[in-house]
Coordinates of C-alpha atoms and ligand atoms in Angstrom, one line a residue:
M51 CA 90.7 144.6 71.4
R52 CA 91.3 146.1 74.8
T53 CA 91.2 149.5 76.4
H54 CA 93.6 148.9 79.3
Y55 CA 96.1 146.4 80.6
C56 CA 94.8 144.5 83.6
G57 CA 97.7 145.5 85.8
D58 CA 97.4 149.2 85.0
L59 CA 94.0 149.8 86.5
R60 CA 94.0 152.1 89.5
E61 CA 91.5 154.2 91.6
Q62 CA 91.7 156.9 88.9
H63 CA 89.8 154.5 86.6
I64 CA 86.8 154.1 89.0
G65 CA 83.5 154.5 87.1
E66 CA 85.0 153.7 83.7
T67 CA 83.9 150.9 81.5
V68 CA 87.0 149.0 80.4
T69 CA 87.8 146.1 78.2
L70 CA 90.6 143.8 79.3
C71 CA 92.3 140.9 77.5
G72 CA 94.4 138.3 79.4
W73 CA 94.7 135.0 81.1
V74 CA 92.7 133.6 84.1
H75 CA 95.3 133.6 86.8
R76 CA 92.9 132.2 89.4
R77 CA 89.2 131.6 89.7
R78 CA 87.3 131.5 93.0
D79 CA 83.7 130.8 93.6
H80 CA 82.4 132.6 96.7
G81 CA 78.9 131.4 97.2
G82 CA 77.1 132.9 94.2
V83 CA 79.8 135.4 93.2
I84 CA 82.7 134.4 90.9
F85 CA 86.0 136.1 91.2
L86 CA 88.5 135.9 88.3
D87 CA 92.0 137.2 88.8
M88 CA 92.8 138.3 85.3
R89 CA 96.5 138.6 84.3
D90 CA 98.4 140.2 81.5
R91 CA 102.0 141.4 81.3
A92 CA 101.2 144.5 83.3
G93 CA 99.9 142.6 86.3
I94 CA 96.7 141.2 87.9
V95 CA 93.3 142.6 88.5
Q96 CA 90.3 141.1 90.2
V97 CA 87.1 140.8 88.2
V98 CA 83.8 140.0 89.9
F99 CA 80.8 138.4 88.3
D100 CA 77.4 138.2 90.0
P101 CA 74.4 136.2 88.9
D102 CA 72.5 139.4 87.8
T103 CA 74.6 139.4 84.6
Q104 CA 73.4 135.9 83.8
E105 CA 75.2 135.2 80.5
A106 CA 78.6 136.5 81.7
F107 CA 78.1 134.7 85.0
A108 CA 77.5 131.4 83.2
L109 CA 80.6 131.8 81.2
A110 CA 82.7 132.8 84.2
D111 CA 81.5 129.6 85.8
K112 CA 83.0 127.6 83.0
V113 CA 86.4 129.1 82.6
R114 CA 89.5 127.5 84.0
S115 CA 93.0 128.6 84.9
E116 CA 95.0 130.1 81.9
Y117 CA 91.9 130.4 79.6
V118 CA 92.3 133.5 77.4
L119 CA 89.5 136.0 77.9
K120 CA 88.2 139.3 76.8
I121 CA 86.2 141.0 79.5
T122 CA 84.3 144.2 79.6
G123 CA 83.2 145.6 82.9
R124 CA 83.1 148.7 85.2
V125 CA 85.9 149.6 87.5
R126 CA 84.8 150.1 91.1
M127 CA 86.3 150.5 94.6
R128 CA 86.7 147.3 96.5
D129 CA 85.0 147.0 99.9
E130 CA 87.4 148.2 102.6
A131 CA 87.6 144.7 104.1
V132 CA 88.8 143.1 101.0
R133 CA 91.4 145.6 99.8
N134 CA 94.7 144.0 99.0
S135 CA 97.7 146.2 99.6
K136 CA 100.1 143.6 98.2
I137 CA 99.2 144.3 94.5
P138 CA 99.0 147.7 92.8
T139 CA 95.4 147.1 91.7
G140 CA 94.4 145.9 95.1
S141 CA 92.1 148.8 96.0
I142 CA 89.8 148.4 93.0
E143 CA 88.1 145.6 91.1
V144 CA 86.2 145.3 87.8
L145 CA 82.5 144.4 87.9
G146 CA 82.3 142.1 84.9
K147 CA 79.5 142.5 82.4
Q148 CA 80.6 140.6 79.3
I149 CA 83.0 137.7 78.8
E150 CA 84.3 136.3 75.6
I151 CA 86.4 133.1 75.7
L152 CA 89.2 133.8 73.2
N153 CA 90.8 130.4 73.8
Q154 CA 90.7 127.5 76.2
A155 CA 93.7 126.1 77.9
D156 CA 94.6 122.6 79.1
T157 CA 95.5 122.4 82.8
P158 CA 98.9 124.0 82.9
P159 CA 101.9 121.7 83.6
F160 CA 102.5 123.7 86.8
P161 CA 100.5 126.4 88.5
V162 CA 101.3 130.0 87.4
D163 CA 99.5 131.6 90.3
E164 CA 101.7 130.2 93.2
Y165 CA 105.2 129.3 93.8
A166 CA 105.4 125.7 92.9
N167 CA 108.5 123.7 93.6
V168 CA 108.6 122.1 90.1
G169 CA 111.9 121.0 88.6
E170 CA 113.6 123.3 86.2
E171 CA 113.2 120.7 83.5
V172 CA 109.4 121.0 83.5
R173 CA 109.7 124.8 83.5
L174 CA 112.1 124.8 80.6
R175 CA 110.0 122.3 78.6
H176 CA 107.0 124.7 78.9
R177 CA 108.9 127.9 79.0
Y178 CA 106.0 129.9 77.6
V179 CA 104.0 129.0 80.7
D180 CA 107.0 129.6 83.0
L181 CA 107.5 133.1 81.4
R182 CA 103.9 134.0 82.3
R183 CA 104.9 134.1 86.0
P184 CA 104.9 137.8 87.0
E185 CA 108.4 137.6 88.5
M186 CA 109.7 136.3 85.1
I187 CA 108.0 139.0 83.1
E188 CA 109.4 141.6 85.5
R189 CA 113.0 140.4 84.8
F190 CA 112.5 140.7 81.1
R191 CA 110.9 144.1 81.4
F192 CA 114.0 145.1 83.4
R193 CA 116.4 143.5 80.8
S194 CA 114.7 145.4 78.1
K195 CA 115.2 148.7 80.0
V196 CA 118.9 147.8 80.4
T197 CA 119.5 147.3 76.7
S198 CA 117.5 150.3 75.7
L199 CA 119.4 152.5 78.2
M200 CA 122.7 151.2 77.0
R201 CA 121.7 151.8 73.4
R202 CA 120.6 155.3 74.3
Y203 CA 123.8 156.0 76.1
L204 CA 126.0 154.8 73.3
D205 CA 123.9 156.5 70.6
E206 CA 124.4 159.7 72.5
Q207 CA 128.1 159.1 72.5
G208 CA 128.2 158.8 68.7
F209 CA 128.4 155.0 68.5
L210 CA 127.0 153.3 65.4
D211 CA 125.0 150.1 65.9
V212 CA 126.4 147.7 63.3
E213 CA 125.5 144.0 62.9
T214 CA 128.3 141.6 62.2
P215 CA 128.0 138.1 60.7
I216 CA 126.8 135.0 62.5
L217 CA 128.1 132.7 59.9
T218 CA 131.8 133.3 60.0
R219 CA 135.2 131.9 60.8
A220 CA 136.6 131.0 64.2
T221 CA 137.3 134.0 66.5
P222 CA 139.5 132.9 69.2
E223 CA 138.2 133.7 72.7
G224 CA 139.5 130.5 74.2
A225 CA 136.5 128.3 73.8
R226 CA 135.4 125.6 71.3
D227 CA 133.6 126.8 68.2
Y228 CA 130.1 125.8 67.1
L229 CA 130.4 124.7 63.5
V230 CA 127.9 125.0 60.7
P231 CA 128.5 122.8 57.6
S232 CA 128.3 124.6 54.3
R233 CA 126.2 123.1 51.6
T234 CA 127.7 125.2 48.8
H235 CA 131.2 124.3 49.9
P236 CA 131.0 120.7 50.8
G237 CA 133.3 119.6 53.5
Q238 CA 133.8 123.2 54.7
F239 CA 132.4 124.8 57.8
F240 CA 131.4 128.2 59.2
A241 CA 132.0 128.9 62.8
L242 CA 129.5 130.8 64.9
P243 CA 131.2 133.8 66.4
Q244 CA 132.6 133.5 69.9
S245 CA 132.5 137.3 69.8
P246 CA 132.4 139.9 67.1
Q247 CA 136.0 140.7 67.9
L248 CA 137.7 140.7 64.5
F249 CA 134.8 142.3 62.7
K250 CA 134.6 145.2 65.2
Q251 CA 138.4 145.7 64.7
L252 CA 137.8 145.7 60.9
L253 CA 135.1 148.3 61.4
M254 CA 137.7 150.5 63.0
V255 CA 140.1 150.0 60.1
A256 CA 137.1 151.0 57.9
G257 CA 136.9 154.3 59.8
F258 CA 133.6 153.8 61.6
D259 CA 135.3 155.2 64.7
R260 CA 132.7 154.1 67.3
Y261 CA 130.8 150.8 67.0
Y262 CA 128.5 148.9 69.3
Q263 CA 126.2 145.9 69.0
V264 CA 124.0 143.9 71.2
A265 CA 125.7 140.8 70.0
K266 CA 124.9 137.1 70.3
C267 CA 128.1 135.1 71.0
F268 CA 128.5 131.3 70.9
R269 CA 131.0 129.3 72.9
D270 CA 130.9 125.5 73.1
E271 CA 132.2 125.2 76.6
D272 CA 131.5 122.8 79.4
L273 CA 128.7 124.6 81.1
R274 CA 128.8 126.0 84.6
A275 CA 126.0 127.6 86.5
D276 CA 126.6 131.0 85.1
R277 CA 127.4 130.0 81.5
Q278 CA 125.3 129.5 78.4
P279 CA 126.4 128.3 75.0
E280 CA 124.8 131.3 73.4
F281 CA 124.8 134.6 75.3
T282 CA 124.6 138.3 74.7
Q283 CA 127.2 140.9 75.0
I284 CA 127.1 144.6 74.7
D285 CA 130.1 144.9 72.5
L286 CA 131.9 148.1 71.6
E287 CA 135.0 149.4 69.9
M288 CA 136.5 152.8 69.5
S289 CA 139.3 154.3 67.4
F290 CA 142.1 156.7 68.4
V291 CA 141.7 155.8 72.1
N292 CA 143.7 154.7 75.0
E293 CA 142.6 152.7 78.1
E294 CA 141.2 155.7 79.8
D295 CA 138.9 156.5 76.9
V296 CA 137.4 153.0 76.7
M297 CA 137.1 152.6 80.4
G298 CA 135.6 156.0 80.7
V299 CA 132.8 155.2 78.2
A300 CA 132.2 151.8 79.8
E301 CA 132.2 153.2 83.3
G302 CA 129.9 156.0 82.4
M303 CA 127.4 153.5 80.9
F304 CA 127.7 151.2 84.0
R305 CA 127.1 154.1 86.4
T306 CA 124.2 155.5 84.4
L307 CA 122.5 152.1 84.4
F308 CA 122.8 151.7 88.2
K309 CA 121.7 155.3 88.8
E310 CA 118.7 155.2 86.5
L311 CA 117.5 151.7 87.0
M312 CA 118.5 150.9 90.6
G313 CA 118.8 154.4 92.2
V314 CA 122.4 153.5 93.1
E315 CA 125.1 156.1 92.7
F316 CA 128.7 154.9 92.5
A317 CA 131.7 157.1 93.0
P318 CA 134.4 156.7 90.3
L319 CA 135.3 153.1 90.3
Q320 CA 138.3 151.8 92.2
R321 CA 141.1 150.3 90.2
M322 CA 143.3 147.4 91.2
T323 CA 146.2 145.8 89.4
Y324 CA 145.9 142.1 88.6
A325 CA 149.0 141.5 90.8
D326 CA 147.4 143.2 93.8
A327 CA 144.1 141.3 93.2
M328 CA 145.9 138.0 93.2
R329 CA 148.0 138.9 96.2
D330 CA 145.2 140.1 98.4
Y331 CA 142.2 138.1 97.1
A332 CA 143.8 135.2 95.1
S333 CA 141.4 136.1 92.3
D334 CA 141.3 138.3 89.2
K335 CA 137.7 139.1 90.0
P336 CA 137.8 139.9 93.7
D337 CA 134.6 140.2 95.6
L338 CA 135.2 143.3 97.6
R339 CA 132.0 143.0 99.6
I340 CA 133.9 140.6 101.8
P341 CA 136.4 142.3 104.1
L342 CA 138.9 139.5 104.3
K343 CA 142.4 139.6 102.8
L344 CA 145.1 137.0 102.2
V345 CA 148.5 137.7 103.6
D346 CA 151.7 136.2 102.1
V347 CA 153.8 134.5 104.7
A348 CA 156.3 132.4 102.7
D349 CA 159.3 134.5 103.8
L350 CA 158.6 133.7 107.5
M351 CA 158.3 130.0 106.8
Q352 CA 161.5 129.4 104.8
N353 CA 163.3 127.5 107.6
V354 CA 160.5 126.0 109.7
D355 CA 160.7 122.4 110.5
F356 CA 157.5 121.6 108.8
K357 CA 157.7 120.4 105.2
V358 CA 154.1 121.2 104.4
F359 CA 155.0 124.9 104.8
A360 CA 158.8 125.0 104.2
E361 CA 158.6 123.4 100.7
P362 CA 156.1 125.7 99.1
A363 CA 157.8 128.6 100.8
K364 CA 160.9 127.9 98.9
D365 CA 159.3 126.8 95.6
P366 CA 159.2 129.7 93.0
K367 CA 155.9 128.3 91.8
G368 CA 154.6 127.8 95.3
R369 CA 152.6 130.1 97.5
L370 CA 151.9 130.3 101.2
V371 CA 149.2 132.5 102.5
A372 CA 147.3 133.2 105.7
L373 CA 143.7 134.2 106.0
R374 CA 142.6 135.8 109.2
L375 CA 139.0 135.5 110.2
P376 CA 138.3 138.0 112.9
K377 CA 136.5 136.3 115.9
G378 CA 136.4 133.1 113.8
G379 CA 138.1 131.2 116.7
E380 CA 135.1 132.0 118.9
Q381 CA 132.6 131.3 116.1
L382 CA 133.7 128.1 114.4
S383 CA 133.4 124.7 115.8
R384 CA 135.7 121.8 115.1
S385 CA 133.3 120.2 112.7
Q386 CA 132.9 123.5 110.8
I387 CA 136.6 123.6 110.4
D388 CA 136.5 120.1 109.1
D389 CA 133.9 121.1 106.6
Y390 CA 136.1 123.9 105.4
T391 CA 139.0 121.5 105.1
K392 CA 136.8 119.3 102.8
F393 CA 135.7 122.4 100.9
V394 CA 139.3 123.4 100.0
G395 CA 139.9 119.8 99.0
I396 CA 137.6 120.4 96.0
Y397 CA 140.2 122.8 94.7
G398 CA 143.0 120.4 95.2
A399 CA 144.3 121.6 98.6
K400 CA 145.6 118.7 100.6
G401 CA 144.6 120.2 103.9
L402 CA 143.7 123.3 105.8
A403 CA 146.0 124.3 108.6
W404 CA 144.6 126.7 111.2
I405 CA 145.5 128.5 114.4
K406 CA 143.0 129.7 116.9
V407 CA 144.2 132.8 118.8
N408 CA 143.0 132.2 122.3
D409 CA 145.2 134.7 124.3
L410 CA 148.1 136.5 122.7
A411 CA 149.3 137.7 126.2
Q412 CA 150.3 134.1 126.9
G413 CA 152.6 134.0 123.8
V414 CA 152.7 130.7 121.9
A415 CA 150.9 129.0 124.7
G416 CA 147.9 131.1 123.9
L417 CA 147.7 129.7 120.4
Q418 CA 145.6 126.6 119.8
S419 CA 146.5 124.5 116.8
P420 CA 147.7 121.1 115.6
I421 CA 150.6 122.8 113.8
V422 CA 151.8 125.4 116.2
K423 CA 154.4 123.1 117.6
F424 CA 156.1 122.9 114.2
I425 CA 156.4 126.6 113.7
E426 CA 156.9 127.8 117.3
P427 CA 159.9 130.0 116.6
I428 CA 158.0 132.2 114.1
A429 CA 154.4 131.7 115.4
L430 CA 154.2 135.1 117.1
D431 CA 155.8 136.9 114.2
L432 CA 153.2 135.2 112.0
M433 CA 150.4 136.4 114.2
K434 CA 151.8 139.9 114.1
R435 CA 152.1 139.8 110.3
V436 CA 148.4 138.9 109.9
G437 CA 147.3 141.4 112.6
A438 CA 145.7 138.6 114.7
E439 CA 143.7 139.4 117.8
N440 CA 142.3 137.3 120.6
G441 CA 139.3 135.2 119.4
D442 CA 140.5 135.1 115.8
I443 CA 141.2 132.0 113.7
V444 CA 143.9 132.1 111.0
F445 CA 143.8 129.6 108.1
F446 CA 146.8 128.7 106.0
G447 CA 147.1 127.6 102.4
A448 CA 150.3 126.1 101.2
G449 CA 151.3 124.4 97.9
K450 CA 151.4 125.2 94.2
A451 CA 150.4 128.8 93.7
K452 CA 147.4 127.8 91.5
I453 CA 146.0 125.4 94.0
V454 CA 146.5 127.9 96.9
N455 CA 144.9 130.7 94.9
D456 CA 141.9 128.6 93.8
S457 CA 141.3 127.1 97.2
M458 CA 142.0 130.1 99.5
G459 CA 140.2 132.5 97.1
A460 CA 137.2 130.2 97.3
L461 CA 137.5 129.8 101.0
R462 CA 137.5 133.6 101.5
I463 CA 134.2 133.8 99.5
K464 CA 132.7 130.9 101.3
L465 CA 133.5 132.3 104.7
G466 CA 132.0 135.6 103.5
H467 CA 128.7 134.0 102.6
D468 CA 128.5 131.5 105.5
L469 CA 129.2 134.2 108.2
K470 CA 127.4 137.0 106.4
L471 CA 130.4 139.2 106.3
F472 CA 129.3 141.5 103.5
T473 CA 130.0 145.1 104.1
Q474 CA 128.2 146.5 101.1
Q475 CA 125.6 145.5 98.5
W476 CA 127.6 146.5 95.4
A477 CA 131.3 146.4 95.0
P478 CA 132.4 147.3 91.5
L479 CA 136.0 147.8 90.5
W480 CA 138.3 147.7 87.5
V481 CA 141.1 145.1 87.4
V482 CA 144.0 146.3 85.2
D483 CA 147.5 145.3 84.2
F484 CA 146.8 141.7 83.4
P485 CA 149.7 139.6 82.3
M486 CA 149.8 139.3 78.5
F487 CA 150.3 135.5 78.5
E488 CA 149.8 132.6 80.8
E489 CA 151.9 129.5 80.6
G490 CA 150.1 126.1 80.5
D491 CA 151.4 123.0 82.3
D492 CA 152.8 121.8 79.0
G493 CA 154.9 124.9 78.6
S494 CA 152.7 126.4 75.9
W495 CA 151.6 130.0 76.1
A496 CA 148.1 131.3 75.9
A497 CA 146.8 134.9 75.7
C498 CA 145.2 136.0 79.0
H499 CA 142.7 138.1 77.2
H500 CA 142.9 137.3 73.5
P501 CA 145.7 137.4 70.9
F502 CA 144.7 140.8 69.6
T503 CA 145.4 142.6 72.8
Q504 CA 148.3 144.9 72.8
P505 CA 151.2 144.1 75.2
K506 CA 152.6 147.0 77.2
V507 CA 156.0 146.7 75.6
P508 CA 157.3 148.2 72.3
V509 CA 157.5 145.7 69.5
E510 CA 161.3 146.0 69.5
Q511 CA 161.5 144.8 73.1
F512 CA 158.8 142.3 72.9
A513 CA 160.9 139.2 72.4
A514 CA 163.1 140.0 75.4
Q515 CA 160.2 141.0 77.7
K516 CA 157.3 139.0 76.7
A517 CA 157.4 136.6 79.6
T518 CA 156.7 139.4 82.1
A519 CA 154.8 141.7 79.8
T520 CA 151.5 143.0 81.0
A521 CA 148.6 143.7 78.6
R522 CA 146.7 146.8 77.9
A523 CA 143.6 145.0 79.1
Y524 CA 141.0 145.8 81.7
D525 CA 138.1 144.0 83.3
L526 CA 135.1 145.4 85.1
V527 CA 134.2 143.3 88.1
L528 CA 131.1 143.4 90.2
N529 CA 130.6 141.5 93.4
G530 CA 133.1 138.9 92.4
T531 CA 131.7 138.4 88.9
E532 CA 133.5 139.6 85.7
L533 CA 130.9 141.8 84.1
G534 CA 133.0 142.9 81.1
G535 CA 136.4 143.1 79.7
G536 CA 138.4 144.5 76.9
S537 CA 141.7 145.9 75.7
I538 CA 143.6 148.2 73.5
R539 CA 144.3 146.1 70.4
I540 CA 147.4 145.5 68.4
H541 CA 147.3 147.7 65.3
D542 CA 150.9 147.1 64.2
P543 CA 151.2 144.0 62.0
R544 CA 154.7 143.3 63.3
M545 CA 153.4 143.1 66.9
Q546 CA 150.5 140.9 65.8
K547 CA 152.9 138.5 64.2
A548 CA 155.1 138.5 67.3
V549 CA 152.2 137.6 69.5
F550 CA 151.0 134.9 67.1
D551 CA 154.6 133.5 67.1
T552 CA 154.6 133.4 70.9
L553 CA 151.3 131.5 70.9
G554 CA 152.8 128.9 68.6
I555 CA 150.7 130.1 65.6
S556 CA 152.9 129.7 62.5
D557 CA 152.9 132.2 59.8
E558 CA 151.1 129.8 57.6
E559 CA 148.4 129.2 60.1
A560 CA 148.1 132.9 60.9
Q561 CA 147.7 133.6 57.2
E562 CA 145.1 130.9 56.8
K563 CA 143.0 131.8 59.8
F564 CA 143.6 135.6 60.2
G565 CA 145.0 136.6 56.9
F566 CA 142.2 139.1 56.5
L567 CA 143.1 140.8 59.8
L568 CA 146.8 140.9 59.0
D569 CA 146.0 142.4 55.6
A570 CA 143.7 145.0 57.2
L571 CA 146.5 146.0 59.6
R572 CA 148.6 146.8 56.7
F573 CA 146.0 149.0 55.0
G574 CA 145.9 151.8 57.5
A575 CA 144.7 150.5 60.9
P576 CA 144.1 153.2 63.5
P577 CA 145.0 152.6 67.1
H578 CA 141.8 151.2 68.6
G579 CA 140.4 149.4 71.6
G580 CA 137.1 148.3 73.1
L581 CA 135.3 146.1 75.5
A582 CA 132.3 143.9 75.9
F583 CA 129.8 143.6 78.8
G584 CA 128.1 140.3 79.4
L585 CA 124.5 141.3 79.4
D586 CA 123.0 138.2 80.9
R587 CA 125.3 138.3 84.0
L588 CA 124.7 142.0 84.4
V589 CA 120.9 141.6 84.4
M590 CA 121.2 138.6 86.7
L591 CA 123.1 140.6 89.3
M592 CA 120.9 143.6 88.9
T593 CA 117.6 141.6 89.3
G594 CA 119.0 139.3 92.0
A595 CA 118.2 136.3 89.9
D596 CA 119.8 133.0 91.0
S597 CA 120.9 131.9 87.5
I598 CA 121.5 133.5 84.1
R599 CA 118.8 131.1 82.9
D600 CA 116.3 133.2 84.7
V601 CA 117.2 136.2 82.6
I602 CA 117.4 134.5 79.2
A603 CA 114.0 133.9 77.6
F604 CA 114.8 130.5 76.1
P605 CA 117.9 129.2 77.8
K606 CA 119.7 125.9 77.3
T607 CA 120.3 123.3 79.9
Q608 CA 123.6 122.3 81.5
T609 CA 124.1 119.9 78.6
A610 CA 123.6 122.7 76.1
A611 CA 120.2 121.5 74.9
C612 CA 116.8 123.2 74.5
L613 CA 114.2 121.0 76.2
M614 CA 111.3 122.9 74.6
T615 CA 112.3 122.6 70.9
A616 CA 114.4 119.4 71.5
A617 CA 117.4 121.1 69.9
P618 CA 119.9 119.9 68.9
G619 CA 118.0 117.3 66.9
D620 CA 118.4 114.7 64.2
V621 CA 118.4 115.8 60.6
D622 CA 117.3 113.6 57.8
A623 CA 119.6 111.7 55.5
K624 CA 118.9 113.9 52.5
Q625 CA 120.0 117.0 54.3
L626 CA 123.2 115.3 55.4
R627 CA 123.9 114.1 51.9
E628 CA 123.5 117.6 50.6
L629 CA 126.0 118.8 53.1
G630 CA 128.4 116.0 52.2
I631 CA 128.3 114.6 55.7
R632 CA 128.1 111.0 56.7
L633 CA 127.8 110.2 60.4
R634 CA 130.4 107.9 61.7
E635 CA 128.2 106.3 64.2
K636 CA 124.5 107.3 64.6
E637 CA 123.8 108.3 68.1
Q638 CA 120.5 106.9 69.4
P639 CA 118.1 109.7 70.1
K640 CA 118.0 110.3 73.8
G641 CA 115.0 109.6 76.0
Ligands
LIG759 N1 136.0 140.1 72.5 C1 136.2 140.2 73.9 C2 135.3 139.2 74.6 O1 134.3 138.7 74.1 C3 135.8 141.6 74.4 C4 136.8 142.6 73.9 O2 138.0 142.4 74.0 O3 136.3 143.6 73.5 O4 135.5 138.9 75.8

């Protein structure tokens, strides 16, 4: 139907007669001349109609925003005074000769041609209109480049793109499953995959050697801003590899993406152990753009006459850290400090102790703080430990390690944002040597990565060393966000059983749930490992979008619903009967 995209026209097309198809972005009537800004996915171009072309002019007069038109006209230079350097087509325009109205449009629920502060609900309900906005199309164009580049990269490295089932059994990644009732097996359910984890391992047992997939994953979690119930991973797995091999491929792909799509060249990525990350940043995904570090000070506080510090200093499950904010003493007002105290409260911290360093030359007298009197004997050693200088403020977190880590880790990030402390735009790193297990409050054990990750101990010593064992797992972190993670997997059935035992999964349960994997491990499973990148988060960071919803074409809301299709929805009684399902209590349809 068309000869060109609207947004592709340039000065080189001057003099040509072109046919364009697209939407009316904006219509302006300038005393006898009608301007239509025509939009398609490539961009916007101005089309002018003057009364000489009577028929076209009359139609142009009738069209409204978002009408769908076919226009033929001649490209010409714009008058100097009206050139628009803000858009790529801004130096030319099309003199319209013919118009065909391909379709009319109701007044859109919100304007596409300007930034309108409409609620996200309205945008999601009419997502097809929202996606017309040039900045949205731009993000999806970018996302498509990311996937195609990743595919190209992996294809070149000999990976096979294999699809794995969506209707399957539970794959434990630590979230709740989405279940699908089976009609042919009444009372039984499929689970949607939380990841292709087990299938990709089975492909390695099958000898496929290198697998990848742009895979949809489903996790029924309570949603946070950067989570969606269905999301996309670039998922890969390799045989006869160690950590270096998998990280090498993943890092190569990551660096290629940034180089080719962002013009950013990274040096080989830094590696940090989980223990160091927790010690210095209280996070397993440290944001290294912020040049602040936590310093452990429990050893100094053992004998201070101040319970708030002395108790956690002696508690093996406690932690006591200092966070020095250079020049913060000069910058922060009392009410700001109060705000930060409230902020750490969100994470369960009972308070936020601080010391302002006014003048070190005066000794303790040069320190200003409500707590300094309690810790006088060690106050100067403490200042030395954290490297304090005049003008600084030092914050303290004390209590159970988890609360201290959560609250002080978050405070560090918040200070970084509030005081604009970022030293670089991009800070990628690998975090390695994760613990194999974490202990829950009830004494139960959970796998830090997932139960198929290989611990760094031989199977013979596993029982004795499992509490402190680290895992052959690695995460790629960018700007404080976990972009991807993976591990070398267990390929020895004895080790798999030992890990299941530790997780409280009985032989019976293991056989019932993962019998197929345990069988496969006995039929010649090669050493293997892999990793998955969260595509949505990656694209969100690369495009600077505020939310992953902005890089997913049809995302769900915070309550895991689709406002446009009204999913999830009711089903009729017949369908339920066929599935052998009777609802206990019929929920009234919402609003
Ligand atoms: N299956 C893991 C995940 O979805 C990734 C991996 O271990 O390869 O997080």
